[in-house]
Amino acid sequence: METSSPLPSEPHGLPTAGLAPSGTLAEAAARCGLSLPAEQLERIECYCRMLWEWNSRLNLTRHTDFDKFASRDLVDTLAFSQALVSGERVLDVGTGGGVPGVVLAIVRPDLRVEMCESIGKKARAVADMVARLRLAAPVHHARAEAVLADSRFDSLVVRAVAPLKTLLEWFRPHWPKIGRLLVLKGPSWVEERGEARHYGLFRTLALRKIHEYANPATQALSVLLSITAADRGKEAKVKDKHAKENAPPAARQKPKTQQKPAARQKPSRRPTPRGPRPATDARSGKPRSKQLPRGKQPPGGGSHRKKPSGDKPLTNE
């Protein structure tokens, strides 16, 4: 959606109480190791201020200062950005306050970004921000399933919407209209994958982990997953390779892991050495017969036991 209104430098009525933005977005991004063109940072900062303006009336975000926005929303959006190929048609599922959709439209003008939101008030707020930012990014007041009924997308980006099982149930009938799902998850993604597999939701799908990174502020682990129909695996591998080669600095960060304490060594159980065997039996007092080592045979072969002297071989007369 495009308008002829000038790009606002600062929205009217911006509340200052409770926001406490520290410095500028450029400074916050630099602390996270992110580097963006000044023009893009200016537009994203403008979006932040509009988002916080709307947040005074609607519950759109908890990230109400530049540090939180950069270390969470901006880092995650750039992770999505590096996984997308130029020219793709992208749908932001459940955009909420416009993340990652609005930011994607700013940093990747070569993409055809669209957003959907089922809650009318939120959809109207995002549409207002998109218009004021002069972005060509349609906002649908509808569920993603309804949008997919009439449209096909190369990628669906999903962040903080629902568990994997729920997502795959929603989109099960729509895979002919979906190129792939790009889903951002936290450390619990393994359990969510197991639950979805338990219900047979991955029988015709292929899941790949594109990359993982630690949140610059909290060191919490984030994982970007790519889910495709199983018969499109080769195409997905090409896109995933592109994502790994072009991962942003924040996406290449390794989470800080605590060193595990050294494992306790179990005491070795050595056999107690035995002394020489007594020459006489303790019960009967009779001398013990000499035993040969196992596998040894007495001279002449056969058993070392002597035959009784009274035994004679039977002969036929």
GROMACS .gro file of C-alpha atoms in nm:
model
  317
    1MET     CA    1   0.000   0.000   0.000
    2GLU     CA    2   0.146   0.335  -0.102
    3THR     CA    3   0.045   0.688  -0.010
    4SER     CA    4   0.169   1.033  -0.104
    5SER     CA    5   0.217   1.136   0.258
    6PRO     CA    6   0.575   1.222   0.354
    7LEU     CA    7   0.777   0.982   0.563
    8PRO     CA    8   0.715   1.090   0.923
    9SER     CA    9   1.024   1.165   1.127
   10GLU     CA   10   0.836   1.117   1.451
   11PRO     CA   11   0.465   1.031   1.497
   12HIS     CA   12   0.241   1.274   1.675
   13GLY     CA   13   0.132   1.200   2.028
   14LEU     CA   14   0.425   0.971   2.103
   15PRO     CA   15   0.408   0.880   2.474
   16THR     CA   16   0.740   0.908   2.655
   17ALA     CA   17   0.654   0.755   2.992
   18GLY     CA   18   0.758   0.395   3.033
   19LEU     CA   19   0.943   0.366   2.701
   20ALA     CA   20   1.290   0.478   2.812
   21PRO     CA   21   1.463   0.425   2.477
   22SER     CA   22   1.839   0.429   2.534
   23GLY     CA   23   2.023   0.627   2.267
   24THR     CA   24   1.928   0.543   1.911
   25LEU     CA   25   1.846   0.228   1.720
   26ALA     CA   26   2.181   0.253   1.541
   27GLU     CA   27   2.365   0.239   1.875
   28ALA     CA   28   2.154  -0.052   1.997
   29ALA     CA   29   2.211  -0.240   1.670
   30ALA     CA   30   2.586  -0.181   1.691
   31ARG     CA   31   2.593  -0.330   2.041
   32CYS     CA   32   2.434  -0.643   1.894
   33GLY     CA   33   2.693  -0.663   1.619
   34LEU     CA   34   2.445  -0.563   1.347
   35SER     CA   35   2.533  -0.336   1.057
   36LEU     CA   36   2.262  -0.182   0.837
   37PRO     CA   37   2.255   0.116   0.599
   38ALA     CA   38   2.172   0.444   0.771
   39GLU     CA   39   1.858   0.493   0.561
   40GLN     CA   40   1.719   0.155   0.668
   41LEU     CA   41   1.801   0.220   1.034
   42GLU     CA   42   1.620   0.554   1.012
   43ARG     CA   43   1.305   0.394   0.873
   44ILE     CA   44   1.313   0.110   1.126
   45GLU     CA   45   1.357   0.360   1.409
   46CYS     CA   46   1.057   0.551   1.274
   47TYR     CA   47   0.861   0.224   1.274
   48CYS     CA   48   0.963   0.163   1.636
   49ARG     CA   49   0.823   0.497   1.744
   50MET     CA   50   0.496   0.437   1.560
   51LEU     CA   51   0.475   0.088   1.710
   52TRP     CA   52   0.520   0.229   2.061
   53GLU     CA   53   0.261   0.495   1.987
   54TRP     CA   54   0.006   0.228   1.896
   55ASN     CA   55   0.120   0.019   2.192
   56SER     CA   56  -0.025   0.279   2.429
   57ARG     CA   57  -0.370   0.173   2.301
   58LEU     CA   58  -0.313  -0.188   2.198
   59ASN     CA   59  -0.099  -0.466   2.339
   60LEU     CA   60   0.136  -0.504   2.042
   61THR     CA   61   0.481  -0.552   2.197
   62ARG     CA   62   0.678  -0.574   2.520
   63HIS     CA   63   0.997  -0.451   2.356
   64THR     CA   64   0.951  -0.082   2.423
   65ASP     CA   65   1.309   0.043   2.398
   66PHE     CA   66   1.573   0.025   2.129
   67ASP     CA   67   1.794  -0.224   2.312
   68LYS     CA   68   1.517  -0.482   2.347
   69PHE     CA   69   1.392  -0.422   1.994
   70ALA     CA   70   1.738  -0.461   1.842
   71SER     CA   71   1.845  -0.766   2.043
   72ARG     CA   72   1.519  -0.952   1.986
   73ASP     CA   73   1.305  -0.824   1.699
   74LEU     CA   74   1.580  -0.695   1.471
   75VAL     CA   75   1.812  -0.993   1.524
   76ASP     CA   76   1.529  -1.239   1.453
   77THR     CA   77   1.414  -1.049   1.145
   78LEU     CA   78   1.764  -1.048   0.999
   79ALA     CA   79   1.786  -1.424   1.058
   80PHE     CA   80   1.473  -1.463   0.845
   81SER     CA   81   1.610  -1.217   0.591
   82GLN     CA   82   1.926  -1.417   0.527
   83ALA     CA   83   1.718  -1.730   0.459
   84LEU     CA   84   1.510  -1.566   0.185
   85VAL     CA   85   1.600  -1.551  -0.182
   86SER     CA   86   1.550  -1.237  -0.391
   87GLY     CA   87   1.211  -1.217  -0.559
   88GLU     CA   88   1.030  -1.449  -0.318
   89ARG     CA   89   0.671  -1.384  -0.221
   90VAL     CA   90   0.666  -1.400   0.158
   91LEU     CA   91   0.376  -1.414   0.406
   92ASP     CA   92   0.430  -1.313   0.769
   93VAL     CA   93   0.191  -1.538   0.963
   94GLY     CA   94   0.029  -1.369   1.265
   95THR     CA   95   0.229  -1.049   1.233
   96GLY     CA   96   0.101  -0.898   1.559
   97GLY     CA   97   0.267  -0.557   1.573
   98GLY     CA   98   0.446  -0.602   1.240
   99VAL     CA   99   0.752  -0.809   1.329
  100PRO     CA  100   0.909  -0.951   1.124
  101GLY     CA  101   0.696  -0.838   0.827
  102VAL     CA  102   0.741  -0.460   0.844
  103VAL     CA  103   1.113  -0.481   0.913
  104LEU     CA  104   1.158  -0.737   0.634
  105ALA     CA  105   0.987  -0.502   0.390
  106ILE     CA  106   1.235  -0.228   0.489
  107VAL     CA  107   1.560  -0.427   0.482
  108ARG     CA  108   1.467  -0.645   0.181
  109PRO     CA  109   1.288  -0.433  -0.081
  110ASP     CA  110   1.363  -0.711  -0.332
  111LEU     CA  111   1.105  -0.934  -0.158
  112ARG     CA  112   0.728  -0.925  -0.200
  113VAL     CA  113   0.628  -0.916   0.166
  114GLU     CA  114   0.269  -0.955   0.285
  115MET     CA  115   0.133  -0.987   0.638
  116CYS     CA  116  -0.176  -1.144   0.789
  117GLU     CA  117  -0.336  -1.089   1.130
  118SER     CA  118  -0.667  -1.233   1.248
  119ILE     CA  119  -0.727  -0.966   1.516
  120GLY     CA  120  -0.884  -0.666   1.346
  121LYS     CA  121  -0.740  -0.393   1.572
  122LYS     CA  122  -0.386  -0.520   1.527
  123ALA     CA  123  -0.429  -0.557   1.151
  124ARG     CA  124  -0.553  -0.199   1.122
  125ALA     CA  125  -0.264  -0.070   1.334
  126VAL     CA  126  -0.006  -0.246   1.118
  127ALA     CA  127  -0.178  -0.126   0.799
  128ASP     CA  128  -0.158   0.231   0.931
  129MET     CA  129   0.215   0.198   1.001
  130VAL     CA  130   0.278   0.042   0.660
  131ALA     CA  131   0.098   0.330   0.490
  132ARG     CA  132   0.287   0.596   0.685
  133LEU     CA  133   0.616   0.424   0.605
  134ARG     CA  134   0.519   0.407   0.237
  135LEU     CA  135   0.582   0.034   0.211
  136ALA     CA  136   0.433  -0.182  -0.062
  137ALA     CA  137   0.340  -0.459   0.181
  138PRO     CA  138  -0.029  -0.560   0.194
  139VAL     CA  139  -0.178  -0.641   0.535
  140HIS     CA  140  -0.456  -0.902   0.537
  141HIS     CA  141  -0.714  -0.901   0.814
  142ALA     CA  142  -0.751  -1.279   0.800
  143ARG     CA  143  -0.602  -1.605   0.913
  144ALA     CA  144  -0.317  -1.745   0.707
  145GLU     CA  145  -0.533  -2.037   0.594
  146ALA     CA  146  -0.784  -1.796   0.439
  147VAL     CA  147  -0.507  -1.606   0.258
  148LEU     CA  148  -0.366  -1.933   0.124
  149ALA     CA  149  -0.703  -2.026  -0.021
  150ASP     CA  150  -0.651  -1.771  -0.300
  151SER     CA  151  -0.274  -1.716  -0.307
  152ARG     CA  152   0.053  -1.906  -0.326
  153PHE     CA  153   0.368  -1.804  -0.136
  154ASP     CA  154   0.729  -1.909  -0.171
  155SER     CA  155   0.790  -1.882   0.205
  156LEU     CA  156   0.580  -1.841   0.517
  157VAL     CA  157   0.770  -1.685   0.808
  158VAL     CA  158   0.644  -1.780   1.153
  159ARG     CA  159   0.764  -1.637   1.484
  160ALA     CA  160   0.605  -1.685   1.829
  161VAL     CA  161   0.271  -1.807   1.691
  162ALA     CA  162   0.207  -2.171   1.792
  163PRO     CA  163   0.380  -2.507   1.858
  164LEU     CA  164   0.498  -2.707   1.556
  165LYS     CA  165   0.214  -2.959   1.593
  166THR     CA  166  -0.047  -2.685   1.573
  167LEU     CA  167   0.122  -2.511   1.280
  168LEU     CA  168   0.146  -2.831   1.077
  169GLU     CA  169  -0.219  -2.913   1.147
  170TRP     CA  170  -0.321  -2.566   1.027
  171PHE     CA  171  -0.124  -2.588   0.704
  172ARG     CA  172  -0.168  -2.958   0.624
  173PRO     CA  173  -0.434  -2.893   0.351
  174HIS     CA  174  -0.240  -2.600   0.202
  175TRP     CA  175   0.100  -2.745   0.107
  176PRO     CA  176   0.030  -2.709  -0.268
  177LYS     CA  177   0.022  -2.330  -0.200
  178ILE     CA  178   0.331  -2.321   0.028
  179GLY     CA  179   0.691  -2.339  -0.087
  180ARG     CA  180   0.826  -2.378   0.265
  181LEU     CA  181   0.775  -2.277   0.626
  182LEU     CA  182   1.049  -2.080   0.799
  183VAL     CA  183   0.984  -2.118   1.170
  184LEU     CA  184   1.184  -1.953   1.446
  185LYS     CA  185   1.190  -2.153   1.768
  186GLY     CA  186   1.364  -2.164   2.104
  187PRO     CA  187   1.536  -2.454   2.283
  188SER     CA  188   1.208  -2.649   2.311
  189TRP     CA  189   1.196  -2.710   1.936
  190VAL     CA  190   1.321  -3.068   1.978
  191GLU     CA  191   1.028  -3.157   2.206
  192GLU     CA  192   0.786  -2.986   1.966
  193ARG     CA  193   0.930  -3.185   1.676
  194GLY     CA  194   0.887  -3.506   1.873
  195GLU     CA  195   0.523  -3.424   1.946
  196ALA     CA  196   0.452  -3.350   1.579
  197ARG     CA  197   0.621  -3.675   1.476
  198HIS     CA  198   0.415  -3.867   1.729
  199TYR     CA  199   0.100  -3.752   1.549
  200GLY     CA  200   0.241  -3.841   1.208
  201LEU     CA  201   0.264  -3.482   1.086
  202PHE     CA  202   0.613  -3.524   0.936
  203ARG     CA  203   0.535  -3.830   0.723
  204THR     CA  204   0.529  -3.628   0.401
  205LEU     CA  205   0.742  -3.335   0.520
  206ALA     CA  206   1.113  -3.266   0.557
  207LEU     CA  207   1.256  -3.054   0.840
  208ARG     CA  208   1.599  -2.891   0.836
  209LYS     CA  209   1.774  -2.672   1.088
  210ILE     CA  210   1.920  -2.380   0.893
  211HIS     CA  211   2.116  -2.221   1.174
  212GLU     CA  212   2.105  -2.134   1.544
  213TYR     CA  213   2.228  -1.834   1.738
  214ALA     CA  214   2.228  -1.691   2.088
  215ASN     CA  215   2.025  -1.383   2.173
  216PRO     CA  216   2.278  -1.102   2.226
  217ALA     CA  217   2.101  -0.981   2.541
  218THR     CA  218   1.982  -1.298   2.713
  219GLN     CA  219   2.201  -1.567   2.547
  220ALA     CA  220   1.881  -1.767   2.493
  221LEU     CA  221   1.910  -2.008   2.202
  222SER     CA  222   1.711  -1.943   1.884
  223VAL     CA  223   1.682  -2.195   1.600
  224LEU     CA  224   1.562  -2.126   1.246
  225LEU     CA  225   1.386  -2.427   1.092
  226SER     CA  226   1.291  -2.491   0.731
  227ILE     CA  227   0.995  -2.724   0.667
  228THR     CA  228   0.906  -2.834   0.316
  229ALA     CA  229   0.710  -3.104   0.142
  230ALA     CA  230   0.934  -3.409   0.113
  231ASP     CA  231   0.935  -3.398  -0.269
  232ARG     CA  232   1.083  -3.046  -0.264
  233GLY     CA  233   1.389  -3.136  -0.061
  234LYS     CA  234   1.647  -3.052  -0.330
  235GLU     CA  235   1.510  -2.701  -0.381
  236ALA     CA  236   1.504  -2.646  -0.004
  237LYS     CA  237   1.869  -2.753   0.031
  238VAL     CA  238   1.974  -2.488  -0.220
  239LYS     CA  239   1.789  -2.218  -0.025
  240ASP     CA  240   1.924  -2.343   0.306
  241LYS     CA  241   2.280  -2.332   0.170
  242HIS     CA  242   2.220  -1.972   0.066
  243ALA     CA  243   2.101  -1.896   0.419
  244LYS     CA  244   2.409  -2.043   0.588
  245GLU     CA  245   2.651  -1.865   0.356
  246ASN     CA  246   2.484  -1.528   0.416
  247ALA     CA  247   2.404  -1.555   0.787
  248PRO     CA  248   2.427  -1.217   0.968
  249PRO     CA  249   2.682  -1.163   1.247
  250ALA     CA  250   2.416  -1.217   1.513
  251ALA     CA  251   2.312  -1.542   1.349
  252ARG     CA  252   2.670  -1.666   1.356
  253GLN     CA  253   2.707  -1.612   1.729
  254LYS     CA  254   2.748  -1.927   1.931
  255PRO     CA  255   2.552  -1.954   2.253
  256LYS     CA  256   2.758  -1.937   2.567
  257THR     CA  257   2.736  -2.273   2.732
  258GLN     CA  258   2.837  -2.346   3.086
  259GLN     CA  259   3.107  -2.607   3.132
  260LYS     CA  260   2.976  -2.928   3.272
  261PRO     CA  261   3.136  -3.045   3.597
  262ALA     CA  262   3.380  -3.330   3.559
  263ALA     CA  263   3.214  -3.666   3.588
  264ARG     CA  264   3.287  -3.857   3.907
  265GLN     CA  265   3.512  -4.151   3.845
  266LYS     CA  266   3.389  -4.480   3.980
  267PRO     CA  267   3.639  -4.667   4.198
  268SER     CA  268   3.802  -4.951   4.010
  269ARG     CA  269   3.700  -5.296   4.126
  270ARG     CA  270   4.014  -5.503   4.120
  271PRO     CA  271   3.995  -5.867   4.222
  272THR     CA  272   4.135  -5.939   4.566
  273PRO     CA  273   4.462  -6.132   4.527
  274ARG     CA  274   4.441  -6.487   4.658
  275GLY     CA  275   4.714  -6.667   4.845
  276PRO     CA  276   4.836  -7.023   4.781
  277ARG     CA  277   4.574  -7.291   4.808
  278PRO     CA  278   4.591  -7.503   5.124
  279ALA     CA  279   4.736  -7.849   5.069
  280THR     CA  280   4.457  -8.017   5.270
  281ASP     CA  281   4.081  -7.984   5.253
  282ALA     CA  282   3.942  -7.782   5.545
  283ARG     CA  283   3.650  -8.019   5.607
  284SER     CA  284   3.792  -8.366   5.553
  285GLY     CA  285   4.156  -8.300   5.632
  286LYS     CA  286   4.257  -8.511   5.332
  287PRO     CA  287   4.525  -8.397   5.091
  288ARG     CA  288   4.390  -8.204   4.792
  289SER     CA  289   4.441  -8.354   4.449
  290LYS     CA  290   4.664  -8.149   4.222
  291GLN     CA  291   4.458  -7.961   3.962
  292LEU     CA  292   4.602  -7.874   3.629
  293PRO     CA  293   4.537  -7.534   3.471
  294ARG     CA  294   4.228  -7.511   3.251
  295GLY     CA  295   4.299  -7.638   2.900
  296LYS     CA  296   4.604  -7.838   3.007
  297GLN     CA  297   4.599  -8.211   2.961
  298PRO     CA  298   4.815  -8.466   3.146
  299PRO     CA  299   5.093  -8.644   2.954
  300GLY     CA  300   4.953  -8.901   2.715
  301GLY     CA  301   4.634  -8.707   2.651
  302GLY     CA  302   4.293  -8.775   2.789
  303SER     CA  303   4.169  -8.689   3.132
  304HIS     CA  304   4.406  -8.653   3.422
  305ARG     CA  305   4.176  -8.865   3.636
  306LYS     CA  306   4.302  -9.221   3.684
  307LYS     CA  307   4.073  -9.511   3.611
  308PRO     CA  308   3.996  -9.741   3.900
  309SER     CA  309   4.238 -10.036   3.902
  310GLY     CA  310   3.951 -10.286   3.910
  311ASP     CA  311   3.805 -10.171   3.582
  312LYS     CA  312   3.901 -10.387   3.288
  313PRO     CA  313   3.785 -10.357   2.931
  314LEU     CA  314   3.522 -10.609   2.829
  315THR     CA  315   3.615 -10.851   2.554
  316ASN     CA  316   3.404 -11.088   2.354
  317GLU     CA  317   3.527 -11.440   2.382
   0.00000   0.00000   0.00000
